[in-house]
PDB file of C-alpha atoms and ligand atoms in Angstrom:
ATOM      1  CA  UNK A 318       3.108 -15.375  11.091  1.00  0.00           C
ATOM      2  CA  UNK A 319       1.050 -15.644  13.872  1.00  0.00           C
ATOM      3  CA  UNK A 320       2.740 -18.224  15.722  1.00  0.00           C
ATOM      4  CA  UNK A 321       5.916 -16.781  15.424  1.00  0.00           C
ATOM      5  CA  UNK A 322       7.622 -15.322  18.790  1.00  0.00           C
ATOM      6  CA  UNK A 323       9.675 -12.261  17.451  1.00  0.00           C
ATOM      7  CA  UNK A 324       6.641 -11.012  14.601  1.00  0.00           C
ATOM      8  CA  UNK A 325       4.252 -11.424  18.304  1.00  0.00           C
ATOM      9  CA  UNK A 326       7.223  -9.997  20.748  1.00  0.00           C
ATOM     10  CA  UNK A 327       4.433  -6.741  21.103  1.00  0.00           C
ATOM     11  CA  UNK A 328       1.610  -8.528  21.621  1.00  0.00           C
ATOM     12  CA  UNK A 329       0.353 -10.203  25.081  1.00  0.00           C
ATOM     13  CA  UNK A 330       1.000 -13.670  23.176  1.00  0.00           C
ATOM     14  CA  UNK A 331       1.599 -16.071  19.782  1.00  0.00           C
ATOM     15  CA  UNK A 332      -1.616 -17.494  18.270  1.00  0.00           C
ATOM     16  CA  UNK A 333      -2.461 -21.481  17.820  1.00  0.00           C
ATOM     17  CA  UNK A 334      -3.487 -22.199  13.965  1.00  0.00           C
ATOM     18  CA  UNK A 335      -7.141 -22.022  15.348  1.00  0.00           C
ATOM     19  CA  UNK A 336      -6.968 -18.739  17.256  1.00  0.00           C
ATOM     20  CA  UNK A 337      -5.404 -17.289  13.882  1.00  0.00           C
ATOM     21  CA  UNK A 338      -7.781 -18.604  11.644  1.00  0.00           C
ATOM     22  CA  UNK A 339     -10.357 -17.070  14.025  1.00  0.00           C
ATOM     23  CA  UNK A 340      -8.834 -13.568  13.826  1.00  0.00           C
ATOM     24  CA  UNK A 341      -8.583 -14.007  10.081  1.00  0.00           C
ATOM     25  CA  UNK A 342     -12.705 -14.362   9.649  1.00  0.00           C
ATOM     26  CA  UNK A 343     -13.065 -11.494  12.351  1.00  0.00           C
ATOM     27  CA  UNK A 344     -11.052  -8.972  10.017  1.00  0.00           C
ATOM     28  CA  UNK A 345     -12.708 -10.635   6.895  1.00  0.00           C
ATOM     29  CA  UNK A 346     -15.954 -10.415   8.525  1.00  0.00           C
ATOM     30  CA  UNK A 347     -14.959  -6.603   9.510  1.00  0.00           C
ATOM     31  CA  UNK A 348     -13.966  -5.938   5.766  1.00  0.00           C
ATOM     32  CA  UNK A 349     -17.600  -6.701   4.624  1.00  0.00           C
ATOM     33  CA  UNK A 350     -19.206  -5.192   7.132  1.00  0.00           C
ATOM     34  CA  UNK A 351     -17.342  -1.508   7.439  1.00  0.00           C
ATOM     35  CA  UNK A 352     -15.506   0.358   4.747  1.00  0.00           C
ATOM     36  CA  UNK A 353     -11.918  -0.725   6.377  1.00  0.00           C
ATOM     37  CA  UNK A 354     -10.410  -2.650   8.658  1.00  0.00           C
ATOM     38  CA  UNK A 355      -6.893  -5.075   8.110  1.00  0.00           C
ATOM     39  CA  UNK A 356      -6.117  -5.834   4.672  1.00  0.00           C
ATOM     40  CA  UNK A 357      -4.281  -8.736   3.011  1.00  0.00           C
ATOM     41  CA  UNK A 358      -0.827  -7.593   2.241  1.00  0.00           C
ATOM     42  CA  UNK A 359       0.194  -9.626  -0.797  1.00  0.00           C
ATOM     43  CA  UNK A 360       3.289  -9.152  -3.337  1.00  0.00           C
ATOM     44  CA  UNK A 361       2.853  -9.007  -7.038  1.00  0.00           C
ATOM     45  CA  UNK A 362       4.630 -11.785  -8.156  1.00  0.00           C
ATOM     46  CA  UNK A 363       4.861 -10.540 -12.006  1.00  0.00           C
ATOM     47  CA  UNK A 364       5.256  -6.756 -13.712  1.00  0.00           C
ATOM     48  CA  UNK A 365       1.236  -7.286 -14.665  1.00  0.00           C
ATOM     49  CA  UNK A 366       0.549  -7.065 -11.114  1.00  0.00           C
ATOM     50  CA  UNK A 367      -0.785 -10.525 -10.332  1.00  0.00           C
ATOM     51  CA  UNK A 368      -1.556 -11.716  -7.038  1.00  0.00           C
ATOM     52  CA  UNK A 369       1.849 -13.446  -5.636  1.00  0.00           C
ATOM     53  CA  UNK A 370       2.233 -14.574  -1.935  1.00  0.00           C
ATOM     54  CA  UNK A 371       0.576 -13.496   1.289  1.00  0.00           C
ATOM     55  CA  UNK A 372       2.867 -11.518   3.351  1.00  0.00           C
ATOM     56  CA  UNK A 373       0.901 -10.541   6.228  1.00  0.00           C
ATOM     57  CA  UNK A 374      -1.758  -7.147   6.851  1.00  0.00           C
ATOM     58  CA  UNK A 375      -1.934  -3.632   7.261  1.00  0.00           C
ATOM     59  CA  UNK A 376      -5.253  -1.894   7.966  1.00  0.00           C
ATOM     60  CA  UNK A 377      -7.317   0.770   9.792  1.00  0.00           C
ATOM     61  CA  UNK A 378      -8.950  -0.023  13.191  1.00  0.00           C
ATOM     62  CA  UNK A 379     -11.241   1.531  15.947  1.00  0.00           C
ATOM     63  CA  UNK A 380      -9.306   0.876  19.668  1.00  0.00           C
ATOM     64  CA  UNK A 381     -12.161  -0.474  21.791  1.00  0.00           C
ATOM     65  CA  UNK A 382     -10.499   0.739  24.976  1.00  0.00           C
ATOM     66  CA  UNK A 383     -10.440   4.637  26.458  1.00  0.00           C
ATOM     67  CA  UNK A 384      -7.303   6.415  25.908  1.00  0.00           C
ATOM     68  CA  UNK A 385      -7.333  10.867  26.444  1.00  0.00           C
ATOM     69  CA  UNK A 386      -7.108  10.124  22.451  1.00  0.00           C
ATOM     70  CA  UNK A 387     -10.074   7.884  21.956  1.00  0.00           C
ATOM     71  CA  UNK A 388     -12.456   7.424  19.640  1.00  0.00           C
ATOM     72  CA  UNK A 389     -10.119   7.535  16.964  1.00  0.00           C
ATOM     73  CA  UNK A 390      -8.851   5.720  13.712  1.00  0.00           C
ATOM     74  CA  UNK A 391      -5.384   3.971  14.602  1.00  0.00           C
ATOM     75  CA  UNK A 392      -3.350   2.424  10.976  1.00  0.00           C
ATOM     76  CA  UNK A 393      -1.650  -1.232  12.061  1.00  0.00           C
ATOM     77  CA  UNK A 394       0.740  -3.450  10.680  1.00  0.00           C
ATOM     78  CA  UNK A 395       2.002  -7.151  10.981  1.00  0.00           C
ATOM     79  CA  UNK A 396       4.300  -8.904   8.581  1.00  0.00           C
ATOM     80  CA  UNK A 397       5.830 -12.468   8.552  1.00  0.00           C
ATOM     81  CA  UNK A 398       9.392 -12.246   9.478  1.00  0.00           C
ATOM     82  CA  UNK A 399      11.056 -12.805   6.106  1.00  0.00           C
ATOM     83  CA  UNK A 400       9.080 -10.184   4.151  1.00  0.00           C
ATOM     84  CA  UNK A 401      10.712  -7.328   6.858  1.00  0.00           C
ATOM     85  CA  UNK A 402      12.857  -4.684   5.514  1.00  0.00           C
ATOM     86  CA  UNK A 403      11.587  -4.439   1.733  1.00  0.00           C
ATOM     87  CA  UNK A 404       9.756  -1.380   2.596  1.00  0.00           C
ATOM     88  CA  UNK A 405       6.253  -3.172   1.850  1.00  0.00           C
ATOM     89  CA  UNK A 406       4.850  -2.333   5.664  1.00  0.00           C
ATOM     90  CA  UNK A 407       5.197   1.142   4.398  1.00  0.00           C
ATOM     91  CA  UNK A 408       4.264   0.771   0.717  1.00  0.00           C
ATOM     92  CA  UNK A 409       1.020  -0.351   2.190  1.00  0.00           C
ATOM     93  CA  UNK A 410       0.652   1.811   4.803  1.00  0.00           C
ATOM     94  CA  UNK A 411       0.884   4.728   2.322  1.00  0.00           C
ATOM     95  CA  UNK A 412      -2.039   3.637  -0.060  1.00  0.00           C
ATOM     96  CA  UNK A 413      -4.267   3.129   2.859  1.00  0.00           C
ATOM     97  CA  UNK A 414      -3.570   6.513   4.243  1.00  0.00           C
ATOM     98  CA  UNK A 415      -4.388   7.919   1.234  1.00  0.00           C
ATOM     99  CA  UNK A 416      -7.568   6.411   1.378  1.00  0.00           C
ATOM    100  CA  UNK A 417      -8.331   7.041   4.785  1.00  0.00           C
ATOM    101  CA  UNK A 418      -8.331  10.955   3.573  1.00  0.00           C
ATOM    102  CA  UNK A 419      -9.294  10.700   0.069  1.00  0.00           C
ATOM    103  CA  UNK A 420     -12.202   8.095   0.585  1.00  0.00           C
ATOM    104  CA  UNK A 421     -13.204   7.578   4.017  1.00  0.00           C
ATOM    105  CA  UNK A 422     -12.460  11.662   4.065  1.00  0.00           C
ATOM    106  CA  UNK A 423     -11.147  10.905   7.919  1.00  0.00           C
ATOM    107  CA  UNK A 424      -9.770  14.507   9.548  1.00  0.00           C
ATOM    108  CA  UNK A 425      -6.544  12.230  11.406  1.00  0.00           C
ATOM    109  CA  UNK A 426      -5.123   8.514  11.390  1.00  0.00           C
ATOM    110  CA  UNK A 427      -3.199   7.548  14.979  1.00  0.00           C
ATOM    111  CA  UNK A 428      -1.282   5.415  15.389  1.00  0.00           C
ATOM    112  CA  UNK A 429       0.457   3.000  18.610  1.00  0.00           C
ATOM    113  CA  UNK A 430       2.866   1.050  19.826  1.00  0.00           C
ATOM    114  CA  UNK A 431       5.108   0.136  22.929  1.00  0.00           C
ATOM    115  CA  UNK A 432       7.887   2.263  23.046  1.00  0.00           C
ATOM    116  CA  UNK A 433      10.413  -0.690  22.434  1.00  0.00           C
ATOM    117  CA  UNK A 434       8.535  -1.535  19.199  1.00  0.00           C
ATOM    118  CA  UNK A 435      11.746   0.272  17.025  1.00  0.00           C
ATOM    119  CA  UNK A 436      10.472  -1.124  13.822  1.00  0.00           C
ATOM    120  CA  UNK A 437       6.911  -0.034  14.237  1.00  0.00           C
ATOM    121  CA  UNK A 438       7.978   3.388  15.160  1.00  0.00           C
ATOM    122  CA  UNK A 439      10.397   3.775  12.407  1.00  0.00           C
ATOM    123  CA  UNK A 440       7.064   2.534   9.700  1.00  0.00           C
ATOM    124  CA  UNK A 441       5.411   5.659  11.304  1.00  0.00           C
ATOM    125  CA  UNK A 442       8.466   7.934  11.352  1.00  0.00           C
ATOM    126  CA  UNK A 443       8.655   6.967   7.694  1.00  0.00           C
ATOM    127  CA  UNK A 444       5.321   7.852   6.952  1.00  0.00           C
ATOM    128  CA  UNK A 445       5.187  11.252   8.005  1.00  0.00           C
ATOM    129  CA  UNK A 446       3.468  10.882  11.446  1.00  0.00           C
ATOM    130  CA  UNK A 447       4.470  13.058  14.167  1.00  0.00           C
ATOM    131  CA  UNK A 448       4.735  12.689  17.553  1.00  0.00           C
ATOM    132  CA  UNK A 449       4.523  14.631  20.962  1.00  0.00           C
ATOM    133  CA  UNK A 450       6.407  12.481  23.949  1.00  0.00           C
ATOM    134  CA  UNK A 451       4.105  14.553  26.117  1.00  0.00           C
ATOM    135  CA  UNK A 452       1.131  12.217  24.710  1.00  0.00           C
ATOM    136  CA  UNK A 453       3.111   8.773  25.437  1.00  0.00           C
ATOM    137  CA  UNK A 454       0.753   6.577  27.525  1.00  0.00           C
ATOM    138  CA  UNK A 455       0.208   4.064  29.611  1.00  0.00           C
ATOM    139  CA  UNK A 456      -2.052   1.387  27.557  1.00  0.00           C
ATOM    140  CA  UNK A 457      -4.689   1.167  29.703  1.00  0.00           C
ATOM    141  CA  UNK A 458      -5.343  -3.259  29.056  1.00  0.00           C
ATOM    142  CA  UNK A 459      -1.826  -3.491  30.243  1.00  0.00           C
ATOM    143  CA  UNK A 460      -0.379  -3.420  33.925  1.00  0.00           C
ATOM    144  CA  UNK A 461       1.930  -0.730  34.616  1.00  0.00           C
ATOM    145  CA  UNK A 462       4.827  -3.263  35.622  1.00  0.00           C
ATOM    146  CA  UNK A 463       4.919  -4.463  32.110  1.00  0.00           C
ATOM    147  CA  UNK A 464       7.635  -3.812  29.766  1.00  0.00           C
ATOM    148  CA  UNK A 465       5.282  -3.242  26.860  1.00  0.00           C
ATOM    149  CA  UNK A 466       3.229  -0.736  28.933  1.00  0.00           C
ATOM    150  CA  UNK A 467       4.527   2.944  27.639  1.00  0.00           C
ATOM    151  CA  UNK A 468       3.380   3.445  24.391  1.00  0.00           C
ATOM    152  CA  UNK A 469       3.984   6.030  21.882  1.00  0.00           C
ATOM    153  CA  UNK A 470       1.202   8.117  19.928  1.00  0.00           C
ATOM    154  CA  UNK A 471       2.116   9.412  16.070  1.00  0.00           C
ATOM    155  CA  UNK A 472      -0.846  11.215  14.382  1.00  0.00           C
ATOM    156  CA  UNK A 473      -1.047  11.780  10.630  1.00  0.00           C
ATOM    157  CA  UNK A 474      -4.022  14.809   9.895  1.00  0.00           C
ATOM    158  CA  UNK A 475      -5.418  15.564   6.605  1.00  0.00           C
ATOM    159  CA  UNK A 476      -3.488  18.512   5.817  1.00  0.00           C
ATOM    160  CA  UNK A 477      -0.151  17.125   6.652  1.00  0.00           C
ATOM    161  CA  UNK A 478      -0.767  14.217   4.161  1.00  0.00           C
ATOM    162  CA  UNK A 479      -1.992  16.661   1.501  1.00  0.00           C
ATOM    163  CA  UNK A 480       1.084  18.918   2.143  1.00  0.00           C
ATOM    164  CA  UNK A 481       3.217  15.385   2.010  1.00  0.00           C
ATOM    165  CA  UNK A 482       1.610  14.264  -0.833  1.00  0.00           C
ATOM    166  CA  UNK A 483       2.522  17.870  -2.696  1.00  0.00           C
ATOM    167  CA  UNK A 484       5.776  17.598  -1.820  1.00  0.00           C
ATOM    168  CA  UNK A 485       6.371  13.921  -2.855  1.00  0.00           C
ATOM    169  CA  UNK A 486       4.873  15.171  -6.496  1.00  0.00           C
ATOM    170  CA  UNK A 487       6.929  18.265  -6.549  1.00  0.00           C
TER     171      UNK A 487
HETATM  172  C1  LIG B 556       6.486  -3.365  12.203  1.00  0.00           C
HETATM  173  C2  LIG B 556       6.803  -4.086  10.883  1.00  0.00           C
HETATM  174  C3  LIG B 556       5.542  -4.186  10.035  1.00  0.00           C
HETATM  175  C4  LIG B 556       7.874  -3.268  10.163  1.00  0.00           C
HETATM  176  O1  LIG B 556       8.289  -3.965   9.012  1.00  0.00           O
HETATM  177  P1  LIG B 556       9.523  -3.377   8.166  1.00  0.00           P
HETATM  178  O2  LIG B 556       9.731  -4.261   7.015  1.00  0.00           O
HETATM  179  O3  LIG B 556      10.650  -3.102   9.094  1.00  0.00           O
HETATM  180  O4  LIG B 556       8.959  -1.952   7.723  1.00  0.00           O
HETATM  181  P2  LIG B 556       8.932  -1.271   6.271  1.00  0.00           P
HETATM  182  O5  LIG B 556       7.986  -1.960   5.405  1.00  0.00           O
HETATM  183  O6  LIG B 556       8.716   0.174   6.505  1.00  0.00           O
HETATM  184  O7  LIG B 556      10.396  -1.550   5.724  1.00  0.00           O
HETATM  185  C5  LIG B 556      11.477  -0.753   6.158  1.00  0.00           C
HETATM  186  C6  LIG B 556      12.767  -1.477   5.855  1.00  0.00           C
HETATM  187  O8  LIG B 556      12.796  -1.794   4.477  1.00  0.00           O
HETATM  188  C7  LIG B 556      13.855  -1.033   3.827  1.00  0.00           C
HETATM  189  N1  LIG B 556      13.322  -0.611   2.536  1.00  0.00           N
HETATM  190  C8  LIG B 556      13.678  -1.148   1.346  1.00  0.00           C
HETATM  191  N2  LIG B 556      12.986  -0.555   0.354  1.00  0.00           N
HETATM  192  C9  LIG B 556      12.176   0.369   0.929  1.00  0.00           C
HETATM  193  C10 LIG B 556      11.239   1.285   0.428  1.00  0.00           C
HETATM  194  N3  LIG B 556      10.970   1.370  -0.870  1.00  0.00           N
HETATM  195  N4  LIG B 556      10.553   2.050   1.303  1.00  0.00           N
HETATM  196  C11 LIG B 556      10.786   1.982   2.624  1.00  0.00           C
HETATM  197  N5  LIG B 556      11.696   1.112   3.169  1.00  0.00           N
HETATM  198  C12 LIG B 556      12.381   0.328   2.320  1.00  0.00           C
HETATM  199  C13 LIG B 556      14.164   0.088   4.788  1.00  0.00           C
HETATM  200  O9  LIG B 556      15.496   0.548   4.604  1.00  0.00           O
HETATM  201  C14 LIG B 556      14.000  -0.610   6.116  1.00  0.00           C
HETATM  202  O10 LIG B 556      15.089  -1.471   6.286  1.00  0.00           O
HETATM  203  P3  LIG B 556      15.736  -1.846   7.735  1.00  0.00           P
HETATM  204  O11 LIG B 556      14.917  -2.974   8.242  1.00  0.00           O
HETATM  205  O12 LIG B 556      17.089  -2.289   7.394  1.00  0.00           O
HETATM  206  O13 LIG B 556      15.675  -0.620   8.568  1.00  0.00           O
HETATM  207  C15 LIG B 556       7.352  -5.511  11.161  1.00  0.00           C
HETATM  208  O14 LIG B 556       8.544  -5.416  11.910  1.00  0.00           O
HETATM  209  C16 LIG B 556       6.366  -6.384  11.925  1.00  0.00           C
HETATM  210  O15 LIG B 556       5.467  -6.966  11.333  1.00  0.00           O
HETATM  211  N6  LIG B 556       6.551  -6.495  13.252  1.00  0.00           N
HETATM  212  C17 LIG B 556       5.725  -7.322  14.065  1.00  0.00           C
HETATM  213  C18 LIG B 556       4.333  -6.783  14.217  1.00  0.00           C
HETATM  214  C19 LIG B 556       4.313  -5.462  14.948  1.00  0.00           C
HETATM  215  O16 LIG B 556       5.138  -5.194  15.807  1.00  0.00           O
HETATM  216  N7  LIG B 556       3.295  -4.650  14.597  1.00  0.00           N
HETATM  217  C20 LIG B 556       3.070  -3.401  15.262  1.00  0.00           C
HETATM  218  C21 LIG B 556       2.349  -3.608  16.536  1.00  0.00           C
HETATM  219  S1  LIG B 556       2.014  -2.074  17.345  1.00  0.00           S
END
């Protein structure tokens, strides 16, 4: 997943087998530590629920740069190419907002991306997140000449997932 060009077209670059094994103990490493962080995104491979195949993460982060937005809680997601378009970047993305209000009792999940990244935004348009242009930025590790530069901002607050949530059970 990592090594592949169009799942890394958004990030500065593809990772070797060792650099992606090294992110992979970081975020397991992060999950013991901290109450989130990236989790394994795996599909149930029988009706019982059993663990099938590994089909990539979705998780909740801290940005460690400065942003007029920062601190804040941003929701992520990266899938291996063949396992886009069955819905399960946003199947995930649902449960952990859920528990980013019902557990971690966070007031608002961000989240980012460049504004190129169509699929990304459409994973947050799906969720519910909204989104003011007037708080696009410029991400501040990247030079403004670069194409991935402008980024979006959606924000998902507690009441708007609790009014979502009422609605969806309605
Ligand atoms: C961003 C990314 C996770 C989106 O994956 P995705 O599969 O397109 O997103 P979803 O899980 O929401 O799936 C939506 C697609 O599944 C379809 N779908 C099928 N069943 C669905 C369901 N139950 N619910 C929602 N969508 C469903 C939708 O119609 C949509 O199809 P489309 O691709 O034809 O538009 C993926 O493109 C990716 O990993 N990209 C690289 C990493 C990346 O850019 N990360 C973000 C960095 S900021």
């Amino acid at each position: 997943m990592n090594a592949d060009p169009r799942v890394m077209e958004y990030e500065s670059s593809t990772l070797s087998a060792d650099q992606s094994d090294l992110l992979a103990e970081a975020i397991q490493l992060g999950l013991e530590e901290r109450d989130y962080g990236f989790w394994a995104v795996q599909i149930c491979d029988d009706a019982q629920g059993n663990e099938g195949s590994f089909v990539g993460f979705v998780g909740l982060s801290v940005p460690i740069w400065d942003a007029a937005f920062t601190p804040c809680m941003e929701i992520g997601w990266r899938l291996s190419r063949p396992h886009w378009g069955f819905g399960y970047a946003t199947e995930a993305a649902t449960q952990i907002l859920e528990y980013a209000f019902k557990v971690l009792r966070l007031s608002e999940v961000l989240s980012s991306t460049p504004l190129s990244n169509s699929r990304s935004l459409a994973v947050m348009q799906r969720l519910g997140m909204t989104r003011e242009e007037r708080e696009d930025f410029n991400h501040p590790n990247l030079d403004s000449s670069d194409s991935l530069c402008r980024h979006a901002l959606f924000r998902m607050s507690d009441q708007l997932w609790a009014n979502r949530y009422k609605e969806v059970q309605n």
